[in-house]
CSV table of C-alpha atoms in Angstrom, one decimal:
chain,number,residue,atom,x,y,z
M,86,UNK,CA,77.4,94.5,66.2
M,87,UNK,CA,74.8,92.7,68.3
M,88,UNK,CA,73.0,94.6,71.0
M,89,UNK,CA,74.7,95.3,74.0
M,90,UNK,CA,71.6,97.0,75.9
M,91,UNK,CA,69.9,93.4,77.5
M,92,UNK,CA,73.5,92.5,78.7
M,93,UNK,CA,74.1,95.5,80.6
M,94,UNK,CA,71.0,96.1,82.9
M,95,UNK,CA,72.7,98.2,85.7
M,96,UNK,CA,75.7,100.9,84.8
M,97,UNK,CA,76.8,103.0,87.8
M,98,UNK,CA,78.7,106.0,87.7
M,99,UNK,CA,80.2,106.1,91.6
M,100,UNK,CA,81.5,109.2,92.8
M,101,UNK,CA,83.5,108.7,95.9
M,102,UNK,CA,85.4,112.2,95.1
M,103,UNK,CA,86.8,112.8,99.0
M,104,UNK,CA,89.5,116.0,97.6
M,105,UNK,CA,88.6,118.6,100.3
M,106,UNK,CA,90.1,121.0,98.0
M,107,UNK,CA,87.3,120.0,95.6
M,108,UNK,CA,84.5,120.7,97.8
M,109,UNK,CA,82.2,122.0,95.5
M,110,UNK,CA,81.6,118.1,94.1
M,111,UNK,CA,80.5,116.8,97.3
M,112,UNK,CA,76.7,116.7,97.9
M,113,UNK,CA,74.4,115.2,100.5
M,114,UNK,CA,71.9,113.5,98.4
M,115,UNK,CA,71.9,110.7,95.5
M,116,UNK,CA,71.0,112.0,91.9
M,117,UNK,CA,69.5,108.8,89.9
M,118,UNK,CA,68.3,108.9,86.0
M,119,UNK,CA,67.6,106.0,84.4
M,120,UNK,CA,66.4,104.9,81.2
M,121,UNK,CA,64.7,101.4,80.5
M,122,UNK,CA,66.9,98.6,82.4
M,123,UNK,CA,70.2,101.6,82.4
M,124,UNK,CA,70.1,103.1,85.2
M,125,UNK,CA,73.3,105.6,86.4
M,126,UNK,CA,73.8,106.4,89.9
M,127,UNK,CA,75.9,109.3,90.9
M,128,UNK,CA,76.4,109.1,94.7
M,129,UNK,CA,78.9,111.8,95.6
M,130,UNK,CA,79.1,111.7,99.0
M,131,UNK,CA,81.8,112.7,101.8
M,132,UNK,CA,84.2,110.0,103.1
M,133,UNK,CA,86.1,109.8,106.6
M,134,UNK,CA,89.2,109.2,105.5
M,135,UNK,CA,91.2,112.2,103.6
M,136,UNK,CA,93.0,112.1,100.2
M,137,UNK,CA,95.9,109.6,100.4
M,138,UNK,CA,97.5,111.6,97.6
M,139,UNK,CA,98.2,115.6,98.2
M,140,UNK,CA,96.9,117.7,95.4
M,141,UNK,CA,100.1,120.0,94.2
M,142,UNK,CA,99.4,123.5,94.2
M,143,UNK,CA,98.9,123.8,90.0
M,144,UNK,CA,96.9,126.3,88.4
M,145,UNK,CA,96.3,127.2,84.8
M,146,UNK,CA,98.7,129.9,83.1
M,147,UNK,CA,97.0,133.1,84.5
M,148,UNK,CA,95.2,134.8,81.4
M,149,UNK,CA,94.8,131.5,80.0
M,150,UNK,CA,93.7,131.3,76.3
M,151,UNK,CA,89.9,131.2,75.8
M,152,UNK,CA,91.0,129.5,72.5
M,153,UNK,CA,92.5,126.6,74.1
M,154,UNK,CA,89.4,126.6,77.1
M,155,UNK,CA,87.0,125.9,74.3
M,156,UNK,CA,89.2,122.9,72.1
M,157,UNK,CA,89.6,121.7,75.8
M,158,UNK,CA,93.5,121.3,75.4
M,159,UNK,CA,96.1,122.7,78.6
M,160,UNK,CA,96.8,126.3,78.7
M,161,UNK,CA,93.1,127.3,78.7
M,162,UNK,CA,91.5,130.1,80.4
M,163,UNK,CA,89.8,130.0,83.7
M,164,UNK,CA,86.0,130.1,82.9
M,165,UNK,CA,82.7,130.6,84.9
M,166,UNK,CA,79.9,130.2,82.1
M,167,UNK,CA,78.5,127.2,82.3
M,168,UNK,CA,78.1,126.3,78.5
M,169,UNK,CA,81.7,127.4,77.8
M,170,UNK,CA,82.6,124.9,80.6
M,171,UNK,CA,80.2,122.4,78.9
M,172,UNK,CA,81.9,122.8,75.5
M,173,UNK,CA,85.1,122.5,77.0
M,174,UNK,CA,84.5,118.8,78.6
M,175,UNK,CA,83.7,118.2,75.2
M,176,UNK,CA,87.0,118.5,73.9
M,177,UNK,CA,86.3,119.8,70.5
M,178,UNK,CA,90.1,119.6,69.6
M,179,UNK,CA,89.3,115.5,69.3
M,180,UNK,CA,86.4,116.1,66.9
M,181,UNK,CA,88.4,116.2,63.7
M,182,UNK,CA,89.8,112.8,63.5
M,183,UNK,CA,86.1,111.3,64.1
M,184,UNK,CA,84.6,113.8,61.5
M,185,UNK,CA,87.4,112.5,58.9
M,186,UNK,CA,87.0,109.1,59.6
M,187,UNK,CA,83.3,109.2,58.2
M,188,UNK,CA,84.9,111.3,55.2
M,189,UNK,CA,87.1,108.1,54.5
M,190,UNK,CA,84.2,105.6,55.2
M,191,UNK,CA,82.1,107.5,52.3
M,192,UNK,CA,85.2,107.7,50.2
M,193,UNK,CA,85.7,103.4,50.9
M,194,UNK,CA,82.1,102.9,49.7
M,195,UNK,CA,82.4,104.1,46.3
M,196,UNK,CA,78.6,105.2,46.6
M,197,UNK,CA,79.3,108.6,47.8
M,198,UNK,CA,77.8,111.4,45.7
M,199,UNK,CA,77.9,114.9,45.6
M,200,UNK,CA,74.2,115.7,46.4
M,201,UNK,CA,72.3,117.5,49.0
M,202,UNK,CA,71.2,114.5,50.5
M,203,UNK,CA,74.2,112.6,50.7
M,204,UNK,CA,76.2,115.6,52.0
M,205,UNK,CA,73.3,115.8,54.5
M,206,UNK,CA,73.6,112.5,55.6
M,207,UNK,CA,77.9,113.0,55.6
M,208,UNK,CA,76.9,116.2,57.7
M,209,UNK,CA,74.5,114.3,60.1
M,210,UNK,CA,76.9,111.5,60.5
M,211,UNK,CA,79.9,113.7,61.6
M,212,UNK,CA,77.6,115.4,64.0
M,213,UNK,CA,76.6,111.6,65.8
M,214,UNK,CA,80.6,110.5,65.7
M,215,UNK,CA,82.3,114.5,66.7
M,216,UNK,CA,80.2,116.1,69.1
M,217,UNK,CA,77.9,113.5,70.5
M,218,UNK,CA,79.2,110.5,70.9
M,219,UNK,CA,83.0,112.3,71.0
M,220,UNK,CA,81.5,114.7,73.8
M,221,UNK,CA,80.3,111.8,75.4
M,222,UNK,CA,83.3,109.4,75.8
M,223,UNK,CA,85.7,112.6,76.8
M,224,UNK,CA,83.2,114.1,79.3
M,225,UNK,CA,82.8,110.3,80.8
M,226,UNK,CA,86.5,109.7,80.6
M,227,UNK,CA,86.7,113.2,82.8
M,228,UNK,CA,84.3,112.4,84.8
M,229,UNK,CA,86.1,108.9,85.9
M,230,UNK,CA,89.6,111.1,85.8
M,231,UNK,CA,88.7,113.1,88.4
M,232,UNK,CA,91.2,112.2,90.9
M,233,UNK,CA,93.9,111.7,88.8
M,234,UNK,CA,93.3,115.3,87.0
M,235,UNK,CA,93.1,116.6,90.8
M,236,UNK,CA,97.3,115.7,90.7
M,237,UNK,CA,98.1,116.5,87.1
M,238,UNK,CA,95.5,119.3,86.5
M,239,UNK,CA,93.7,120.4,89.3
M,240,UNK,CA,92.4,123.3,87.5
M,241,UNK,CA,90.2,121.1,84.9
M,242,UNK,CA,86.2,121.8,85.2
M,243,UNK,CA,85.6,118.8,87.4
M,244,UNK,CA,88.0,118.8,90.1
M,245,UNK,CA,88.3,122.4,90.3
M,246,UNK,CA,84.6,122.3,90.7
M,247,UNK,CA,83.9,124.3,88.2
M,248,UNK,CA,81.2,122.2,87.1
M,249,UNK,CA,78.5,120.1,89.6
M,250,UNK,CA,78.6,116.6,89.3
M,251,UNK,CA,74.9,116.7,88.7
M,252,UNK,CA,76.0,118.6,85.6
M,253,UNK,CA,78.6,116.3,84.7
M,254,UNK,CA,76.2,113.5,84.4
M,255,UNK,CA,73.2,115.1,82.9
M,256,UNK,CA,75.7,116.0,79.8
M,257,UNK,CA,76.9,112.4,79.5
M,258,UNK,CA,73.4,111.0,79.1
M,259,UNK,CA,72.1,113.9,76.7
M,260,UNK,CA,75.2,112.8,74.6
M,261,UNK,CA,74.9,109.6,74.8
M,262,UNK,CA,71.0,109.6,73.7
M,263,UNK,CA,71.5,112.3,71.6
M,264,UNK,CA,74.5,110.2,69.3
M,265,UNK,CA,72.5,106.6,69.5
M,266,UNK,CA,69.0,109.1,68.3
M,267,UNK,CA,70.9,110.4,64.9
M,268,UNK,CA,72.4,107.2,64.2
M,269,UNK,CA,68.9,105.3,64.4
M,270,UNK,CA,67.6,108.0,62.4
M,271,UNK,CA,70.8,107.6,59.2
M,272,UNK,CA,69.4,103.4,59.5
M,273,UNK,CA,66.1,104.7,58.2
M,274,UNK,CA,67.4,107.6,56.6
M,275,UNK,CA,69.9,105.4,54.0
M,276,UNK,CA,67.1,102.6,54.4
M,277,UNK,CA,69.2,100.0,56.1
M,278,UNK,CA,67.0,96.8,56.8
M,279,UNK,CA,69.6,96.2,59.9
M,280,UNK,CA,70.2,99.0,61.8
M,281,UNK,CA,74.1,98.5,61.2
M,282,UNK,CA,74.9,102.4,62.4
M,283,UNK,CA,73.1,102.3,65.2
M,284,UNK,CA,74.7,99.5,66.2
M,285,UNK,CA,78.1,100.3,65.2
M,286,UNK,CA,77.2,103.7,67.7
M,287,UNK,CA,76.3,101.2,70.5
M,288,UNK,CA,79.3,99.6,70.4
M,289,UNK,CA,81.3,102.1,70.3
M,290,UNK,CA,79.6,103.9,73.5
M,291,UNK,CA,79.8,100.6,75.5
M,292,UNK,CA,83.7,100.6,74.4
M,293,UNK,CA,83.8,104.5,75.5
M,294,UNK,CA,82.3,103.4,78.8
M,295,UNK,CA,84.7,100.6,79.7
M,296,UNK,CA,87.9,102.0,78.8
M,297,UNK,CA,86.9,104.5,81.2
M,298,UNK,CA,84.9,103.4,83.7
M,299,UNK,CA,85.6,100.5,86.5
M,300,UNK,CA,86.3,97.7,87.1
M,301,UNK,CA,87.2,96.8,83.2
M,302,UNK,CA,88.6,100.7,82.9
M,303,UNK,CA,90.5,99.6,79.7
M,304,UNK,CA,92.9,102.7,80.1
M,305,UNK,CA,94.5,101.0,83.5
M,306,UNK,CA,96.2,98.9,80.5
M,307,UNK,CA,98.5,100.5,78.0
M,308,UNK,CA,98.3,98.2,75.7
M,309,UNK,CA,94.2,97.4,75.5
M,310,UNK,CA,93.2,101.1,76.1
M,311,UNK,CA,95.3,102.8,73.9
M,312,UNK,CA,94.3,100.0,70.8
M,313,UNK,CA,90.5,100.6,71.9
M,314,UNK,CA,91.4,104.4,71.7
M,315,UNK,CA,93.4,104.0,68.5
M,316,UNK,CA,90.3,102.0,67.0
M,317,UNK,CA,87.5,104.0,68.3
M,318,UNK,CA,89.3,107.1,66.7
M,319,UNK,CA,90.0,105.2,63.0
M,320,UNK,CA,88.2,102.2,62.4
M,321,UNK,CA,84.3,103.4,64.2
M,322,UNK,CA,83.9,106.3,62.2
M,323,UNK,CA,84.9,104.8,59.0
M,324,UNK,CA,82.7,102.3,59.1
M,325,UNK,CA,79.7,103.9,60.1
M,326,UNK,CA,80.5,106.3,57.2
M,327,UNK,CA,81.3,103.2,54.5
M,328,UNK,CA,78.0,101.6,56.0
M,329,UNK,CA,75.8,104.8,55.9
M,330,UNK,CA,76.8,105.1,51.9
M,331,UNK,CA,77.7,101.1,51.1
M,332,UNK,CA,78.5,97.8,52.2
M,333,UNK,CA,80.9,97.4,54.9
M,334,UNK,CA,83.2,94.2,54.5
M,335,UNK,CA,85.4,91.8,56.5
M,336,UNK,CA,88.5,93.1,54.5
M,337,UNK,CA,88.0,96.6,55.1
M,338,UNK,CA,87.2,95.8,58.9
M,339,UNK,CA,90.7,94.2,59.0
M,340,UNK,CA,92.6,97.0,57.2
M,341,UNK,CA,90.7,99.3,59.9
M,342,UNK,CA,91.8,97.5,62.6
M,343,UNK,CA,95.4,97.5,61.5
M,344,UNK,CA,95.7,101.0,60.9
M,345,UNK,CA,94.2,101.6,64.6
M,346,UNK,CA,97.8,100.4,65.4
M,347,UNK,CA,99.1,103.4,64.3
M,348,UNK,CA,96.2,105.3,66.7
M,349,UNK,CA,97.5,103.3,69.3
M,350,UNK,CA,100.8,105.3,69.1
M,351,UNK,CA,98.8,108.7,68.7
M,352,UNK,CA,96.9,108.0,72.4
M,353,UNK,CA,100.8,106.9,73.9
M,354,UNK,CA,101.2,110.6,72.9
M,355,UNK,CA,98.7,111.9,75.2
M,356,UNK,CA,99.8,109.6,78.3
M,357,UNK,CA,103.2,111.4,78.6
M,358,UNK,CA,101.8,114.7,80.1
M,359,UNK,CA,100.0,112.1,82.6
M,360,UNK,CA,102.6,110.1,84.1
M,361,UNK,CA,102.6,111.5,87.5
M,362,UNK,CA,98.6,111.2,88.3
M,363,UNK,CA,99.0,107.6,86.1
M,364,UNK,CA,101.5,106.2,88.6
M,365,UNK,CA,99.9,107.8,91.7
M,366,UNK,CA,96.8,105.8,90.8
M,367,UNK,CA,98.6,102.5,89.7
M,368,UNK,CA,97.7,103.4,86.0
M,369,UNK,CA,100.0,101.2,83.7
M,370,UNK,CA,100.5,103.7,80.7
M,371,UNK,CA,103.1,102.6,78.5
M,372,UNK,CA,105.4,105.5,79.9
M,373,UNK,CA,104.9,104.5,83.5
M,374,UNK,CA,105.1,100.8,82.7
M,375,UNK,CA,108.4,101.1,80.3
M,376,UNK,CA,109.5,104.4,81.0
M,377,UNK,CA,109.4,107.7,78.8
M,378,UNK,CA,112.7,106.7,76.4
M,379,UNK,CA,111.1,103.6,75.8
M,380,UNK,CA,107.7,104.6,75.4
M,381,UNK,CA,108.9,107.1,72.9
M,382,UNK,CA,109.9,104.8,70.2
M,383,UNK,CA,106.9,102.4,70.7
M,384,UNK,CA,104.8,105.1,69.9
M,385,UNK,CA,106.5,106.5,66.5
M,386,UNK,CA,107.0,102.7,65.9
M,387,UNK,CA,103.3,101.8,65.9
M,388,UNK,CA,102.7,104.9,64.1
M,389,UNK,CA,105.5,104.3,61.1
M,390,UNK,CA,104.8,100.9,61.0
M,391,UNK,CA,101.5,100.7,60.8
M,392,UNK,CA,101.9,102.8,57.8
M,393,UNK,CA,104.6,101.3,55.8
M,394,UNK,CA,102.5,98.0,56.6
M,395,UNK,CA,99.5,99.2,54.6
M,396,UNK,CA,101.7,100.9,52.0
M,397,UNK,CA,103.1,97.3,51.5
M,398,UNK,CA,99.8,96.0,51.3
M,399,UNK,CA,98.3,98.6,48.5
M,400,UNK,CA,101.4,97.7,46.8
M,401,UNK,CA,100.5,94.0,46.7
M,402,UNK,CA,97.1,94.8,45.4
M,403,UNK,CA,98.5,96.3,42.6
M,404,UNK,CA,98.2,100.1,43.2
M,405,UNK,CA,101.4,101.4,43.6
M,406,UNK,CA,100.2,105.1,43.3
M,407,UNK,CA,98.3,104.7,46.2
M,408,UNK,CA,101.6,102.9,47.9
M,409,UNK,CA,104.1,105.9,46.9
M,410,UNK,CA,101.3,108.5,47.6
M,411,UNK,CA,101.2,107.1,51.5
M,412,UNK,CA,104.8,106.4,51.6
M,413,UNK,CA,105.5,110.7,51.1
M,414,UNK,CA,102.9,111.6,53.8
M,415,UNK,CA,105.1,109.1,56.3
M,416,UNK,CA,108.1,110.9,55.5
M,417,UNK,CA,106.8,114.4,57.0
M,418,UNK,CA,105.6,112.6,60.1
M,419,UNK,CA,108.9,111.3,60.7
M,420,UNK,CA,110.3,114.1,60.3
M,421,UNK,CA,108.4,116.1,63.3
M,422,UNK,CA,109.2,112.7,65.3
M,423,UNK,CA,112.7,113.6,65.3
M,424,UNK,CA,111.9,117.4,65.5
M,425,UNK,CA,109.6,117.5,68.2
M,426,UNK,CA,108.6,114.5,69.8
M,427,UNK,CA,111.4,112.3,70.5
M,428,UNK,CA,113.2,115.3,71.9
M,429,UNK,CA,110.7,116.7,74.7
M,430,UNK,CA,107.2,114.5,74.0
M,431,UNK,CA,105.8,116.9,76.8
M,432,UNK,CA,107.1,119.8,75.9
M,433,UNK,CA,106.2,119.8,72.5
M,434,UNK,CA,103.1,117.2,72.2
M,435,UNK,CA,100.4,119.9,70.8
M,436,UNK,CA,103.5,120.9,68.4
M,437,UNK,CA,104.0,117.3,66.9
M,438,UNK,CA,100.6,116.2,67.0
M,439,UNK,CA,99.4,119.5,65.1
M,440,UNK,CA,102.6,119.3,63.0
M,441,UNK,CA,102.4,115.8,62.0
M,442,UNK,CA,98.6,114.2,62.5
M,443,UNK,CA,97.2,116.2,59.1
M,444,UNK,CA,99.7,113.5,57.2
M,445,UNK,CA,98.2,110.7,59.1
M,446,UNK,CA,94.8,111.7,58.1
M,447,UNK,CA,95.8,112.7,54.3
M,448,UNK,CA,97.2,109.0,54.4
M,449,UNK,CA,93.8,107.6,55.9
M,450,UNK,CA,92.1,109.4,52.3
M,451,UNK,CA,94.7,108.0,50.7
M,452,UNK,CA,94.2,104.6,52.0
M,453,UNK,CA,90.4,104.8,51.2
M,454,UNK,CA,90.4,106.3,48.3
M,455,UNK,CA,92.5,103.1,47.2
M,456,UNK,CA,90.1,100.6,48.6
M,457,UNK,CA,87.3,102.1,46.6
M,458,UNK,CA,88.6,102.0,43.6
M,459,UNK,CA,88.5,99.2,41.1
């Protein structure tokens, strides 16, 4: 992936946070950091005008789970320790599908080994694509949610205050450099004469930024964000992880892409619980823009699918093992669809998606463990 640096000489991060329940954000004097020709500029200042939208009077369950305040998911506790709060911008709960996505990309290679050094390097590449550069695209995507978690869930670290927007940014850039330094380091680690996983970790944190961030902010569209979600959850790590350990190549880029479909429907789940705060700020999610019944079956359609589409392609490439083996993880999914999801998708989202995602990763291996074999 070329480099993105040169092209982007000034990124701003804007805070014009006016919530005067959210006091706690607002401070009198500019915080600046920049590095080379990046700079970000947090200006949170106070505005004249009051909040057009009125902040609901929601709180966290009392006696929240501490669990669920450090995965980052609703339902967690209210917390004053700052590197609880830290870990919980984080969102550790959306580490696991990056951290498998390397697993496939070394499976794909065919070059994988059981050794110290190439379990090192597996380790050290899960570490760049979970925490770091994970960490940084939810704390960023927070950090640009502000207002609309101020309607849907006031109580999150940022607009509860809970955490200073000084804070907020200094995590996103220790992420941010932090991810890009270990993925430099695998290039010279695996010996790569072009630094493709550095590159690939570029990308990826300039995508993060956009979907996010004005005035692209991907996410305003359901359709674009939720793809660029979908492929920054599937197709990113896997090919770091088939490029750390092998050669990555246009046909596995493609199959990627097309199973990001399917994560397209997995981020539709996560914009039901949202609808309000998306429609107060003119957000077209696919449930504001097509409403939740309809919504509902174009997310288990892209999901399904996607699926039986690359079950029908293993088939054609002669390994119908592989085919059947994906086809039986589908079924379960469907399954929970029916028993969870399509009846209540916010009601019972963390149900469904911890009920019927380990299938959709099992048929990820699946997928890859087909591609590497000959």
């Amino acid at each position: 992936m070329a480099s993105l640096l040169n092209s982007v000489p000034s990124i701003k991060l804007v805070s014009n946070f006016n919530n005067p329940l959210r006091s706690s954000l607002i401070s009198s004097s500019p915080l600046s950091l920049s590095l080379s020709r990046i700079k970000l500029v947090v200006r949170a200042t106070e505005t004249e005008k009051e909040a057009k939208a009125q902040v609901p009077d929601k709180a966290s369950a009392v006696g929240g789970s501490s669990i669920n305040q450090i995965l980052g998911i609703k339902g967690a506790k209210q917390e004053t320790d700052k590197w609880k709060i830290r870990v919980q911008l984080t969102k550790p709960v959306t580490w696991p599908p990056l951290i498998w996505g390397v697993v496939c990309g070394a499976a794909a290679s065919g070059n994988f080994h059981w050794t110290p050094e190439d379990v090192a390097k597996s380790i050290v590449c899960m570490l760049m694509s979970g925490p770091f550069l994970t960490g940084y695209t939810q704390t960023i995507n927070d950090w640009y949610d502000r207002e609309i978690d101020a309607i849907n869930e006031p109580y999150r670290p940022i607009p509860s205050g809970a955490i200073s927007a000084q804070e907020v940014i200094t995590q996103i850039w220790v992420l941010l450099l932090g991810g890009l330094g270990l993925a430099g380091f695998l290039d010279v680690w695996a010996g790569h004469d072009f630094p493709v996983v550095f590159y690939l970790a570029l990308g990826g944190s300039l995508l993060s930024y956009i979907y996010s961030a004005p005035p692209l902010k991907l996410k305003q569209n359901g359709w674009i964000g939720n793809f660029a979600l979908g492929a920054s959850y599937i197709s990113l790590p896997w090919w770091a992880g088939q490029a750390l350990f092998g050669t990555l190549t246009p046909d596995i880029i493609v199959l990627t892409l097309l199973y990001s479909i399917a994560g397209l429907g997995i981020a539709i789940v996560n914009d039901f619980k949202s609808i309000e705060g998306d429609r107060a700020m003119g957000l077209q999610s696919l449930p504001v823009a097509f409403g939740s019944e309809a919504a509902k079956w174009i997310c288990v359609g892209a999901i399904d699918i996607t699926q039986i589409s690359v079950a029908g392609y293993l088939l054609g490439a002669g390994k119908p093992y592989y085919a059947f083996a994906l086809l039986g993880l589908i079924a379960p999914q469907v399954f929970f669809q029916f028993k969870y999801f399509l009846k209540d998708p916010v009601k019972y989202d963390v149900k469904y998606q911890a009920s019927a995602q380990p299938f959709l990763i099992l048929g990820l291996l699946v997928t890859a463990l087909a591609t590497s074999s000959h």
